[in-house]
Coordinates of C-alpha atoms and ligand atoms in Angstrom, one line a residue:
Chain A
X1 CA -40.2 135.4 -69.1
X2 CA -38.9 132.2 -69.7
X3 CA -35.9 130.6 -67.2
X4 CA -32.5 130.4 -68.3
X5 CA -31.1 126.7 -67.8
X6 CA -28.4 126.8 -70.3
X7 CA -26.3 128.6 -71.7
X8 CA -24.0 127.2 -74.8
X9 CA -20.6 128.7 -76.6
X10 CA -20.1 127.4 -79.7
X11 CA -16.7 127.6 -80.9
X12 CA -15.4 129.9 -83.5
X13 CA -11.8 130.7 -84.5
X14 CA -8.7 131.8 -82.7
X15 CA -6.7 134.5 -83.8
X16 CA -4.8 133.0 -86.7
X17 CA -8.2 131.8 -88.3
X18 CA -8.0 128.2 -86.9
X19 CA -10.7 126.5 -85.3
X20 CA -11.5 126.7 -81.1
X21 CA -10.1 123.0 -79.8
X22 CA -13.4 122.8 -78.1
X23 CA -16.5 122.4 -80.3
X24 CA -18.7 123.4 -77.6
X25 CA -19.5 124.6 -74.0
X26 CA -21.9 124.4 -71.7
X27 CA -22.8 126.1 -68.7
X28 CA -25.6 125.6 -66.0
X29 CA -27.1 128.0 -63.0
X30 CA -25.1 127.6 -60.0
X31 CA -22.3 127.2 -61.6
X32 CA -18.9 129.4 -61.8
X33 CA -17.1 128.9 -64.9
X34 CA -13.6 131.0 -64.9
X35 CA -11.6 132.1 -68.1
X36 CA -7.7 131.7 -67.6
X37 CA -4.6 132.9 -70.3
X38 CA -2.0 135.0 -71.0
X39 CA -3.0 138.7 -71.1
X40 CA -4.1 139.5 -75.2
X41 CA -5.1 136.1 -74.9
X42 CA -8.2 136.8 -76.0
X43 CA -10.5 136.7 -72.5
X44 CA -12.5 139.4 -72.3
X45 CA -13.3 139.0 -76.2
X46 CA -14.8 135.8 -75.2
X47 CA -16.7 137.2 -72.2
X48 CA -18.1 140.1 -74.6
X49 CA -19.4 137.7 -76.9
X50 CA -21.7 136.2 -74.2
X51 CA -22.6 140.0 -73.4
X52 CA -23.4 140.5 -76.8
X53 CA -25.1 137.5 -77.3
X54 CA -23.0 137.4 -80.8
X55 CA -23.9 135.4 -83.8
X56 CA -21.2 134.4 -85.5
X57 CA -20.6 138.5 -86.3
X58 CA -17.6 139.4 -84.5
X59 CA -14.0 138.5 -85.6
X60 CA -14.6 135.1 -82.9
X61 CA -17.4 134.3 -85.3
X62 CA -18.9 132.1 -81.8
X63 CA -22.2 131.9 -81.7
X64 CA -24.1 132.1 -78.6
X65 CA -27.4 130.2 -77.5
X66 CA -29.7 130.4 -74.8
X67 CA -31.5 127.1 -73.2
X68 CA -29.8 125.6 -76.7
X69 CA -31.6 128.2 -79.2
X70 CA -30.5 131.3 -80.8
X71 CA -32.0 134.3 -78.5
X72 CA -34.1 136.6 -81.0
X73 CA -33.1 140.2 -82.0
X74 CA -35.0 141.9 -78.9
X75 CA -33.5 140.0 -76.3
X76 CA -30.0 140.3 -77.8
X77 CA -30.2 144.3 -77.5
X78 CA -33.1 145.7 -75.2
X79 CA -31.4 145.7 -72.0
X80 CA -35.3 145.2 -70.1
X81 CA -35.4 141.7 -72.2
X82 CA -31.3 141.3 -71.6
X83 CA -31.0 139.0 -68.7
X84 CA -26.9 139.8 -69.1
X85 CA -24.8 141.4 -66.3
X86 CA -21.2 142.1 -67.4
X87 CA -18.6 144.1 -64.8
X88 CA -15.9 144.9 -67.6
X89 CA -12.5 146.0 -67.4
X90 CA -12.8 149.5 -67.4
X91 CA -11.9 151.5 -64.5
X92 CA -13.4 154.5 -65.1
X93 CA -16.8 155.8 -66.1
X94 CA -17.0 158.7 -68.7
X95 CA -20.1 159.9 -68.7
X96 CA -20.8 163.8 -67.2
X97 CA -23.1 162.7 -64.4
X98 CA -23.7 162.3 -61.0
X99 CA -23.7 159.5 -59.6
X100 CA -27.7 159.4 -58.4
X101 CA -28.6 160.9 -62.1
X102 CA -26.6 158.3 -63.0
X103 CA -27.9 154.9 -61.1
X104 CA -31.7 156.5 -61.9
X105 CA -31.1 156.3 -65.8
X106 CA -29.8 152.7 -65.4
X107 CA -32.5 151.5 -63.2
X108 CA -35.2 153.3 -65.3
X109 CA -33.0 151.5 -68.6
X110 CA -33.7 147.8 -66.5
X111 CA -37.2 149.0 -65.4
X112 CA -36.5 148.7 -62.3
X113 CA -36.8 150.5 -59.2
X114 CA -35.3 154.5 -57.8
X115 CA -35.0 153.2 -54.6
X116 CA -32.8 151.2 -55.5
X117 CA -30.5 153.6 -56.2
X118 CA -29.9 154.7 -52.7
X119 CA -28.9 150.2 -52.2
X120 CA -26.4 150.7 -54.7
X121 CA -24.4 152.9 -53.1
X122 CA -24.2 151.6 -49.6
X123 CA -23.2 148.4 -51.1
X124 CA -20.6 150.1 -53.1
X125 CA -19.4 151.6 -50.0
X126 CA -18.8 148.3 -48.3
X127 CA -16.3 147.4 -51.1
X128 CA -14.5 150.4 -51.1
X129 CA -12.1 152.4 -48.7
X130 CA -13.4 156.0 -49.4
X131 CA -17.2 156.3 -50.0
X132 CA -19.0 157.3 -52.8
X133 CA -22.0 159.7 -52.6
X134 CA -25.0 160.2 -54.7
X135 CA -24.4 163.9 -55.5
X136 CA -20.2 163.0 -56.4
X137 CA -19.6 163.9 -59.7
X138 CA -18.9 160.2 -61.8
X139 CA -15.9 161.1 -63.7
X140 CA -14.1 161.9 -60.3
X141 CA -14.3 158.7 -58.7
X142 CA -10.8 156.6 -58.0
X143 CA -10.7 153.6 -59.9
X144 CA -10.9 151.2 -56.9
X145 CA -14.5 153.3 -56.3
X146 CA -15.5 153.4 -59.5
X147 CA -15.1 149.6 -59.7
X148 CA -16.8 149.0 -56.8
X149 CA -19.8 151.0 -57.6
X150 CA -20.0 149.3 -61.3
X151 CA -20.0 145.8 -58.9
X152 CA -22.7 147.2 -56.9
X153 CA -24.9 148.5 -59.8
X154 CA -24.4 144.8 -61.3
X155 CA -25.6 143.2 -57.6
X156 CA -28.7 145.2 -57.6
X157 CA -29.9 147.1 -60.8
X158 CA -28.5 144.9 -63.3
X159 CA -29.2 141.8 -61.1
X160 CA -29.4 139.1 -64.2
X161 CA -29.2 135.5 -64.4
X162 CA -25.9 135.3 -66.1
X163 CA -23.2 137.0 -64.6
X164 CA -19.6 138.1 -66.4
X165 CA -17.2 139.1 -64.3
X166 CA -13.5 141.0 -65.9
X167 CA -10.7 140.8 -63.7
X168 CA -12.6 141.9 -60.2
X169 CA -8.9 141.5 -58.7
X170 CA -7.5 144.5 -60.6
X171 CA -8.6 147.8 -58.7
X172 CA -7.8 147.1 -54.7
X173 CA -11.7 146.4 -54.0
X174 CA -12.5 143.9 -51.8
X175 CA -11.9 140.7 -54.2
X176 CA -13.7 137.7 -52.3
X177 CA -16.6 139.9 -50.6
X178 CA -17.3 141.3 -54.4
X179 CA -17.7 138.1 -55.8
X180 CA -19.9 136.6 -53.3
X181 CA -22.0 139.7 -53.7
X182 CA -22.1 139.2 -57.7
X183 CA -22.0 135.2 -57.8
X184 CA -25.2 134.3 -55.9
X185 CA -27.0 130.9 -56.0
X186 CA -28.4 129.3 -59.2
X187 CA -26.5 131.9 -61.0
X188 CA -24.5 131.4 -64.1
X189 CA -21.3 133.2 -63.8
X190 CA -17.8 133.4 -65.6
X191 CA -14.7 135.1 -64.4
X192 CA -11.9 136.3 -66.2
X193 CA -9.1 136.6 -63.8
X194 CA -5.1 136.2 -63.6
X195 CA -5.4 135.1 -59.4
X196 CA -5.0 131.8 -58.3
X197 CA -7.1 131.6 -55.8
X198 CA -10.5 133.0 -57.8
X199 CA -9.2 130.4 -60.5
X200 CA -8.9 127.4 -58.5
X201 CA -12.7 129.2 -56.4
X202 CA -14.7 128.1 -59.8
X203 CA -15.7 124.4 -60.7
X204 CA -14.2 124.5 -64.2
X205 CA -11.7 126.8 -66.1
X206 CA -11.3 127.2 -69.3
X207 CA -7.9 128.2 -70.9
X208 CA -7.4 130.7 -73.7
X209 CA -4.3 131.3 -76.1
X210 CA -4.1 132.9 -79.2
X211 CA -7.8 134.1 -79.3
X212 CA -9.5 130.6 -78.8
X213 CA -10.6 128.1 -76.3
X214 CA -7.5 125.5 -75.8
X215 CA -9.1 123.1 -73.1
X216 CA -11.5 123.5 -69.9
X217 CA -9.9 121.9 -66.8
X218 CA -12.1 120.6 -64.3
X219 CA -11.0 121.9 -60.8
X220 CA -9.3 118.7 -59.0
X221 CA -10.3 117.7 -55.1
X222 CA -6.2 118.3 -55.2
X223 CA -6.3 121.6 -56.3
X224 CA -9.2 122.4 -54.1
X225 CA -7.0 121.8 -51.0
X226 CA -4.3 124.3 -52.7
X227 CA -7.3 126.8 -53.1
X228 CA -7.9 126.5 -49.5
X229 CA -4.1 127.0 -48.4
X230 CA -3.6 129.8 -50.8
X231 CA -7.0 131.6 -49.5
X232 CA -5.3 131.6 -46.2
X233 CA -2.3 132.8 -47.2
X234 CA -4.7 135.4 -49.5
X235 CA -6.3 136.5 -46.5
X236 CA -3.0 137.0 -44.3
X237 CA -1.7 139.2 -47.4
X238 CA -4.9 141.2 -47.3
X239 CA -4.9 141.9 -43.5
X240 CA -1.5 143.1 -44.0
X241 CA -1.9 145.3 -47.0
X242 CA -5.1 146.6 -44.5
X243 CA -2.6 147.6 -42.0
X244 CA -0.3 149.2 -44.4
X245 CA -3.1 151.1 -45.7
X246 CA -4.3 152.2 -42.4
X247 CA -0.5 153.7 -42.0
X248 CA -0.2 150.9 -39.3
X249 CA 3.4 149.2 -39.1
X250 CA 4.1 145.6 -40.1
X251 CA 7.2 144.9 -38.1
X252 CA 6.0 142.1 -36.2
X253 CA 4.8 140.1 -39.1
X254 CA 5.8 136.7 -39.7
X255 CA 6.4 135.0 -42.9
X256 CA 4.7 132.0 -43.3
Chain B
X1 CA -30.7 151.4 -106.6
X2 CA -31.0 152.2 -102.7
X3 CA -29.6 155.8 -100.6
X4 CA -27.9 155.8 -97.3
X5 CA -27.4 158.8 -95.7
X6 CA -24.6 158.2 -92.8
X7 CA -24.6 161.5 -90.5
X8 CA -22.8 161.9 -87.2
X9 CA -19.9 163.9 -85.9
X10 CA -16.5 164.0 -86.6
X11 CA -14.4 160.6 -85.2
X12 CA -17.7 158.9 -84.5
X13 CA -16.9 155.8 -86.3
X14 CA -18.4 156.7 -89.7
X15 CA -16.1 155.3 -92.0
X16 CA -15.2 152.1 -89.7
X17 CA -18.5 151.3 -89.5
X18 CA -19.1 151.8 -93.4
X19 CA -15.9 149.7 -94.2
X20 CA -17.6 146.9 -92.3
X21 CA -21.0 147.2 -93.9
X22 CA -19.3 147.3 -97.1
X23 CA -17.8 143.8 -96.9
X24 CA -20.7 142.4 -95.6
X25 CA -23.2 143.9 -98.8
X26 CA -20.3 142.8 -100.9
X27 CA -20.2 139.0 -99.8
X28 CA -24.3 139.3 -99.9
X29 CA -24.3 140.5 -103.7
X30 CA -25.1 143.7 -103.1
X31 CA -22.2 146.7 -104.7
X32 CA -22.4 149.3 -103.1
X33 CA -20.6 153.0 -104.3
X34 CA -19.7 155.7 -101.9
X35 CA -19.8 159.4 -101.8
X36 CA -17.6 161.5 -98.8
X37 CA -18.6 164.8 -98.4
X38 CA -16.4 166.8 -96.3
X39 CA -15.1 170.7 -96.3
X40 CA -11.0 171.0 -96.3
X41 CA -9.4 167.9 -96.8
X42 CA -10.1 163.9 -96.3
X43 CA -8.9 160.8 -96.3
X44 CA -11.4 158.6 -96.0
X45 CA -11.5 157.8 -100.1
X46 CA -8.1 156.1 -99.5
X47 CA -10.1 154.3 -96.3
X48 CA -12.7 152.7 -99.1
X49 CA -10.8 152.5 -102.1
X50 CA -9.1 149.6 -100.3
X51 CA -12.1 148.0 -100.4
X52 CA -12.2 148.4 -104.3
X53 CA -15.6 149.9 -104.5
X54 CA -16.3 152.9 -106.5
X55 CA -15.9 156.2 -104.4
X56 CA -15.9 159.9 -104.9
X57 CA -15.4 162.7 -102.8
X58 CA -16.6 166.3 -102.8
X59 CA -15.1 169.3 -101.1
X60 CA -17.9 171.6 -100.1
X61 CA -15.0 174.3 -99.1
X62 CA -16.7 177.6 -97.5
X63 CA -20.4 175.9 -98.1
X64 CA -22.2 174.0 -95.4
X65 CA -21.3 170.7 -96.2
X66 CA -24.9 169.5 -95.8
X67 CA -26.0 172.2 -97.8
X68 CA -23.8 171.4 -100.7
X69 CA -24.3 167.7 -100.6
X70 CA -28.1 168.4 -100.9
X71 CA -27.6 170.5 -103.9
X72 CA -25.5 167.8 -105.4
X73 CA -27.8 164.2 -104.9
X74 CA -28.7 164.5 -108.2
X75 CA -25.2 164.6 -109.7
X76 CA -24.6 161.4 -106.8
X77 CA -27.2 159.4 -107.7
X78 CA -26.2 159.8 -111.2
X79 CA -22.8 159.1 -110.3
X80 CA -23.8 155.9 -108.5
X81 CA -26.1 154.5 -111.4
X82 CA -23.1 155.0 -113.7
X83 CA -21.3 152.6 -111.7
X84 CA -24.1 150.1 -111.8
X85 CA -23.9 150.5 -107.6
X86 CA -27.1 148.3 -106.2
X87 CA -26.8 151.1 -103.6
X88 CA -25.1 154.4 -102.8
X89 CA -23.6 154.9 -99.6
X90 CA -22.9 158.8 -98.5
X91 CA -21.1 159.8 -95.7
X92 CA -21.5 163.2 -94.6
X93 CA -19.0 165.3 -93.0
X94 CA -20.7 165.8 -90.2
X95 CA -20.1 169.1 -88.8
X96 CA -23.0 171.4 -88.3
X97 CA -25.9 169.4 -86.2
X98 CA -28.6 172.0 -87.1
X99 CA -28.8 170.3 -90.7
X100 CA -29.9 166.9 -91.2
X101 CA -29.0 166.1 -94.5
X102 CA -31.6 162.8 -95.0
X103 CA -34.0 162.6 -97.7
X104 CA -37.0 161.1 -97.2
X105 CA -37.1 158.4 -99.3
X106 CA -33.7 156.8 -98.6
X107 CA -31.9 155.0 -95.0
X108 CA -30.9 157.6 -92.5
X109 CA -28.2 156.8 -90.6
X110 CA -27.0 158.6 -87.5
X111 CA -23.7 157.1 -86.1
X112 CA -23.0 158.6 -82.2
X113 CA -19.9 158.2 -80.0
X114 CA -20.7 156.9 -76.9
X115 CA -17.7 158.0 -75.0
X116 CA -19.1 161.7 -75.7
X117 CA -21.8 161.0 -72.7
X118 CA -25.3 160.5 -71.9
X119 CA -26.4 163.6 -72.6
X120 CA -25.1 164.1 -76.1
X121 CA -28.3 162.4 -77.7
X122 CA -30.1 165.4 -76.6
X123 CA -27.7 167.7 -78.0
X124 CA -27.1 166.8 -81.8
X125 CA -30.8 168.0 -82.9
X126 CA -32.3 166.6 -86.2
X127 CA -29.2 164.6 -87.1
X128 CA -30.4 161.7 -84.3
X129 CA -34.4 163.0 -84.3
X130 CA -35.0 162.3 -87.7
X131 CA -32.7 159.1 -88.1
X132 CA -34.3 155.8 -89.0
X133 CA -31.0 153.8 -87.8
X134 CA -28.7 155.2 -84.7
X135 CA -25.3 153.3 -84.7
X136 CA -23.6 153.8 -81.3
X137 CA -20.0 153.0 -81.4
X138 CA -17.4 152.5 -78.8
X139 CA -19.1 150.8 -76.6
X140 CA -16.2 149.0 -75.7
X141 CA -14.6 151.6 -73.8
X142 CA -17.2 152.0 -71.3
X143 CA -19.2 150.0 -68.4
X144 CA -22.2 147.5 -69.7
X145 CA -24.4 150.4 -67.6
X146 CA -23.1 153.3 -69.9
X147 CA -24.1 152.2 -72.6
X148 CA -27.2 151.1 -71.5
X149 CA -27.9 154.4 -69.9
X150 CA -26.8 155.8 -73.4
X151 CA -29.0 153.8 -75.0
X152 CA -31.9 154.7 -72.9
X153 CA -31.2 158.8 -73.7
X154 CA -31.5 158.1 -77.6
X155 CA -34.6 156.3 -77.1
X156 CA -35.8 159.2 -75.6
X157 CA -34.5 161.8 -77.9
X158 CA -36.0 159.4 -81.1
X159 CA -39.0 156.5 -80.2
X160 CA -38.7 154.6 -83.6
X161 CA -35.5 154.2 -84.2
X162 CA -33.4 151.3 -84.9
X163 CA -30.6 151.2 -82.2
X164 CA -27.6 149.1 -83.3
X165 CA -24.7 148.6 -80.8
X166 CA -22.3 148.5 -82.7
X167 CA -17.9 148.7 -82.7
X168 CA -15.4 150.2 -85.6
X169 CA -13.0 148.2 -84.5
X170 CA -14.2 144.4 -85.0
X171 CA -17.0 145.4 -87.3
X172 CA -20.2 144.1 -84.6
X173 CA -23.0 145.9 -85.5
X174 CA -21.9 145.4 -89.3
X175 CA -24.0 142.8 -90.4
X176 CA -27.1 144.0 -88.7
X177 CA -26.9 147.6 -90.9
X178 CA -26.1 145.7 -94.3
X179 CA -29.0 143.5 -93.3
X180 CA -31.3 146.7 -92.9
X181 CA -30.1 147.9 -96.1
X182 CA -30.7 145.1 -98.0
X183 CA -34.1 144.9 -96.9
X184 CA -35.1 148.7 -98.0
X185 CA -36.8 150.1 -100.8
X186 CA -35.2 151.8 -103.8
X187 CA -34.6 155.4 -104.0
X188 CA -37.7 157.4 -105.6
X189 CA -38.1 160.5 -107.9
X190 CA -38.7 163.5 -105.9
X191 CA -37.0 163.8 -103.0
X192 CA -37.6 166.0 -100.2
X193 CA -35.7 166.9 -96.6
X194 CA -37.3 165.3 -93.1
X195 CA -36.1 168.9 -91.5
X196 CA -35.4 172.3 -92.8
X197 CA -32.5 173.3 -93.4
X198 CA -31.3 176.1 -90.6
X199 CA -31.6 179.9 -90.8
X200 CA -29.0 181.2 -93.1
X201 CA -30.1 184.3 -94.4
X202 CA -27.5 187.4 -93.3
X203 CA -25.0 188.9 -94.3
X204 CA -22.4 186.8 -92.7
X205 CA -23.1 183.9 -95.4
X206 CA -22.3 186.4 -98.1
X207 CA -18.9 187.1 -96.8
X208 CA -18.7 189.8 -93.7
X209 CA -16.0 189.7 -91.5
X210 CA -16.9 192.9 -89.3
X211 CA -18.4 191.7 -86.1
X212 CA -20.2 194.8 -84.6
X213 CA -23.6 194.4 -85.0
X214 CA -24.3 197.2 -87.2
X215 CA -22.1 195.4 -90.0
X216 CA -25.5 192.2 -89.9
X217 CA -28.5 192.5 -92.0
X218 CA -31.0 189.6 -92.4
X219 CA -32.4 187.2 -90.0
X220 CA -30.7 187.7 -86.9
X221 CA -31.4 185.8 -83.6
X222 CA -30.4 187.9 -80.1
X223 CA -28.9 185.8 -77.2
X224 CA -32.4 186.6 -75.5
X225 CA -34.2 184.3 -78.2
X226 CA -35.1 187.5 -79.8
X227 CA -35.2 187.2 -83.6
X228 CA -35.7 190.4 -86.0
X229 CA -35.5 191.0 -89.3
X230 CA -32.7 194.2 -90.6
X231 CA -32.4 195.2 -94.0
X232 CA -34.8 196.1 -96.8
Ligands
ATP301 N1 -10.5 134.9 -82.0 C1 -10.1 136.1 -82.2 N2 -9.9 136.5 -83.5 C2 -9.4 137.8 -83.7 N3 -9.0 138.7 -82.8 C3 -9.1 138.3 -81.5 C4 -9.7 137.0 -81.1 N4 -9.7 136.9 -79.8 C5 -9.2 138.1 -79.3 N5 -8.9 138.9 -80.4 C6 -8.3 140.3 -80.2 O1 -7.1 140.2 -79.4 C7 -7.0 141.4 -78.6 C8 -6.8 141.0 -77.1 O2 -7.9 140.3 -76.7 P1 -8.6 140.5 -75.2 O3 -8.6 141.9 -74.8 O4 -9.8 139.7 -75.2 O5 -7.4 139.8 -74.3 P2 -7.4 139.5 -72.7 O6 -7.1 138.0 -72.6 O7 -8.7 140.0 -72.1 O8 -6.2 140.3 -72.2 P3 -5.9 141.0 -70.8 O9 -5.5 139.9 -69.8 O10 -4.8 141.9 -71.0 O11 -7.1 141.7 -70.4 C9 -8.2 142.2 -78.8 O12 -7.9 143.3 -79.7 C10 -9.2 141.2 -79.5 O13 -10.1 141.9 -80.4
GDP302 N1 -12.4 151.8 -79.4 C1 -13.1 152.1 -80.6 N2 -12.6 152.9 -81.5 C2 -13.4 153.1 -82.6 C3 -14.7 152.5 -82.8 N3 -15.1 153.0 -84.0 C4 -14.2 153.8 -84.5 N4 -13.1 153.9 -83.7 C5 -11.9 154.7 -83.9 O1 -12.4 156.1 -83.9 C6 -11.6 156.8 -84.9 C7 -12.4 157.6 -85.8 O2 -13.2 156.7 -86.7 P1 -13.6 157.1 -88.1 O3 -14.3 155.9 -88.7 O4 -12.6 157.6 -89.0 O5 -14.7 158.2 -87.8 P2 -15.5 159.2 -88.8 O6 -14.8 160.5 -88.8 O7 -16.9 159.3 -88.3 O8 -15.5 158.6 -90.2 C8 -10.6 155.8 -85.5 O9 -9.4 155.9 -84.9 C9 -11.3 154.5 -85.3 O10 -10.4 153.5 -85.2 C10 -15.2 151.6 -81.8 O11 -16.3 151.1 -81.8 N5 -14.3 151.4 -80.7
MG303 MG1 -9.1 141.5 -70.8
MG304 MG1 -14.9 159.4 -92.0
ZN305 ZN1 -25.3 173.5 -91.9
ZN306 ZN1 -25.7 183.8 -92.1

């Protein structure tokens, strides 16, 4: 199968029918790309036209290419030729399964694979408070677990060479740990998120309004040093919301 | 002029999906005419008449509606070549999953909710067996790996199929069906059904309301599997 070393958005139309401000994007492995904007903005739309590898066939009307081609009709839909991994915004799964029934269809759907079934869980449990096991019904998990077994399923059964990532910050999982688990090396990765710190984490971002692409910001050395003072303060938040989820008291915290 | 026969269950995304395939064989060239089928009552003539294409609707009352849209291609097709439609587009009603109401010789369409679950392609029967397009619709409300375990049970349920992905909503999947269409054959002469039609022989279809089972003549089917004939 042939390597992915590009991957290209061409622009369509925003929501009022008027051109994207930026004719064209491209995006290499190893690179994280993130997608900033006011919610209804119009991110995930744009994430889910990379998914779908559209066209010009969606309301966007962008058109995707691969290594600066059109991909052909199998590749666009048969998820063994779809070398696409997207963790959406949904929080919950629907479908009337267990959870090892479950991962098996999947990994037979990516030929890949039962034991890695048994991978995908104990990573999901590393990412959530409560674990998950195989013979738990899928419709009953929390959001925060069902989120982190949809990250895990991504990391191992889904494992792709484009990676798109919707708001990982939203269900109380472990933000930074699942993003280091999804956004290996020589990956090509884009992340929808509303946090600072995962924003200013990526090398470029590129800002949404009204349905279409309005610029893509390179991330400054400036705003790398706020990215490091925020990830401190980030992580001092975290080990107190741990505590307060433990039942532990915060009394002797101090404000920085 | 070309048939479509869309078949799935109630709220799958019949009609959304049609609209969207409508606009797409209208800015090819193609017209297209529609026929709902449905029992009661239905709205969905409002739904395409926006579109302003040609568009009838038949009330199959206490009928089957497959049964009585079967019984009335003729009348449809003549319909349809009245209105000099390039192709005819019927949407069933979509109730009963032991018929499948396709022809042979025209596109057989079988739209399927994917928030229903994985295992509902093994559940509907013909309707998905004996389709030569499945449309699976909502995808959006689900994980990437739902609906590619989704995917993976309707391959299993029907090999040859066409799978589209495709969403009511913001019309994906749209362009892909028109394209399908415009590439088919025309409709022939003498039509006949891919699958039977089910067992309807007693004497509930002629109008008994008595449940005790000495009230039922005909073909009757036990809970055991058990199938008799009563009567004379
Ligand atoms: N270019 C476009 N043309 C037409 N409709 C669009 C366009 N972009 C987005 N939309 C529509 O706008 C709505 C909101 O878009 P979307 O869900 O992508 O926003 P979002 O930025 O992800 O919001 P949130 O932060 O709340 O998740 C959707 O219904 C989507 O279909
Ligand atoms: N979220 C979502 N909703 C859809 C989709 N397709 C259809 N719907 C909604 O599902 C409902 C039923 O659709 P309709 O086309 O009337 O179904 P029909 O009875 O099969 O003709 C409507 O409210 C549609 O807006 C889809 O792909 N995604
Ligand atoms: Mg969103
Ligand atoms: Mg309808
Ligand atoms: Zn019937
Ligand atoms: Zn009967």
């Amino acid at each position: 199968m042939q390597d992915i070393h590009e991957l290209t958005i061409i622009c369509g139309v925003d929501k009022s029918g008027n051109r994207e401000d930026v004719e064209r994007i491209r995006i290499c492995p190893g690179e994280i790309v993130g997608i900033v904007g006011p919610t209804g903005s119009g991110k995930s739309s744009f994430i889910s036209d990379i998914e779908q590898l559209s066209q010009g066939d969606t309301p966007t009307q962008r058109k995707i290419l691969i290594n600066g081609e059109a991909p052909g009709r199998d590749i666009r839909t048969d998820p063994r030729k779809k070398r696409i991994a997207q963790l959406s915004q949904n929080m919950h799964f629907l479908a009337d399964m267990t959870v090892e029934e479950f991962l098996k269809m999947h990994a037979k759907s990516r030929n890949r694979n039962f034991d890695t079934v048994e991978k995908v869980i104990s990573i999901a449990n590393t990412l959530t408070g409560e674990s998950v096991h195989p013979d738990h019904q899928l419709t009953i998990l929390s959001g925060g677990q069902s989120r982190a077994l949809m990250a895990a399923d991504i990391a191992v059964i889904s494992d792709s060479p484009i990676v798109l990532i919707d708001e990982i910050e939203n269900a109380g999982i472990k933000k930074q740990e699942a993003l280091k688990l999804l956004a290996c090396e020589g990956k090509i990765v884009l992340v929808v998120t509303h946090d600072p710190v995962l924003a200013l984490m990526t090398k470029r971002r590129i800002v949404m309004r009204n349905g279409g692409v309005r610029q893509v910001i390179t991330t400054s050395p400036g705003e790398m040093d706020v990215c490091n003072e925020l990830l401190k303060l980030d992580n001092y938040i975290m080990s107190l919301r741990n505590t307060i989820r433990q039942g532990g008291l915060v009394e002797e915290a101090v404000i920085v | 002029m070309k048939l479509v026969v869309v078949a799935g269950t109630p709220g799958s995304g019949k009609t959304s999906i049609l609209m969207h395939t409508i606009r797409s064989l209208k800015q090819s060239g193609t017209s297209p005419a529609v026929v709902k089928i449905d029992c009661l009552w239905t709205d969905d003539d409002k739904r395409f008449n926006r579109l302003d294409v040609p568009v009838r609707i038949g009330l199959s009352r206490d009928m089957c509606p497959d049964h009585f849209a079967i019984y009335n291609t003729e009348e449809i097709l003549q319909w349809a070549r009245e209105q000099d439609a390039g192709v005819l587009l019927n949407e069933t009603a979509g109730l009963c999953l032991r018929c499948a109401p396709y022809p042979d010789d025209c596109l057989a369409v079988c739209v399927i909710d994917v928030t229903t679950g994985p295992n509902t392609p093994l559940k509907v029967g013909p309707l998905l067996t004996t389709a030569d397009v499945v449309v699976t619709t909502k995808g959006d409300i689900v994980s990437q790996a739902e609906r590619e375990v989704f995917r993976e049970r309707v391959n299993e349920a029907n090999h040859d199929c066409r799978i589209i992905e495709a969403n009511g909503l913001s019309g994906q999947g749209a362009s892909e069906l028109a394209e399908i269409i415009s590439e088919m054959p025309d409709v022939g002469q003498e039509l006949s059904l891919r699958h039977n039609a089910p067992l309807a022989i007693c004497t509930l279809c002629t109008g008994e309301m008595r449940v005790a089972k000495e009230h039922h003549l005909g073909v009757l089917r036990h809970i055991d599997g058990f199938t008799e004939y009563k009567g004379e």
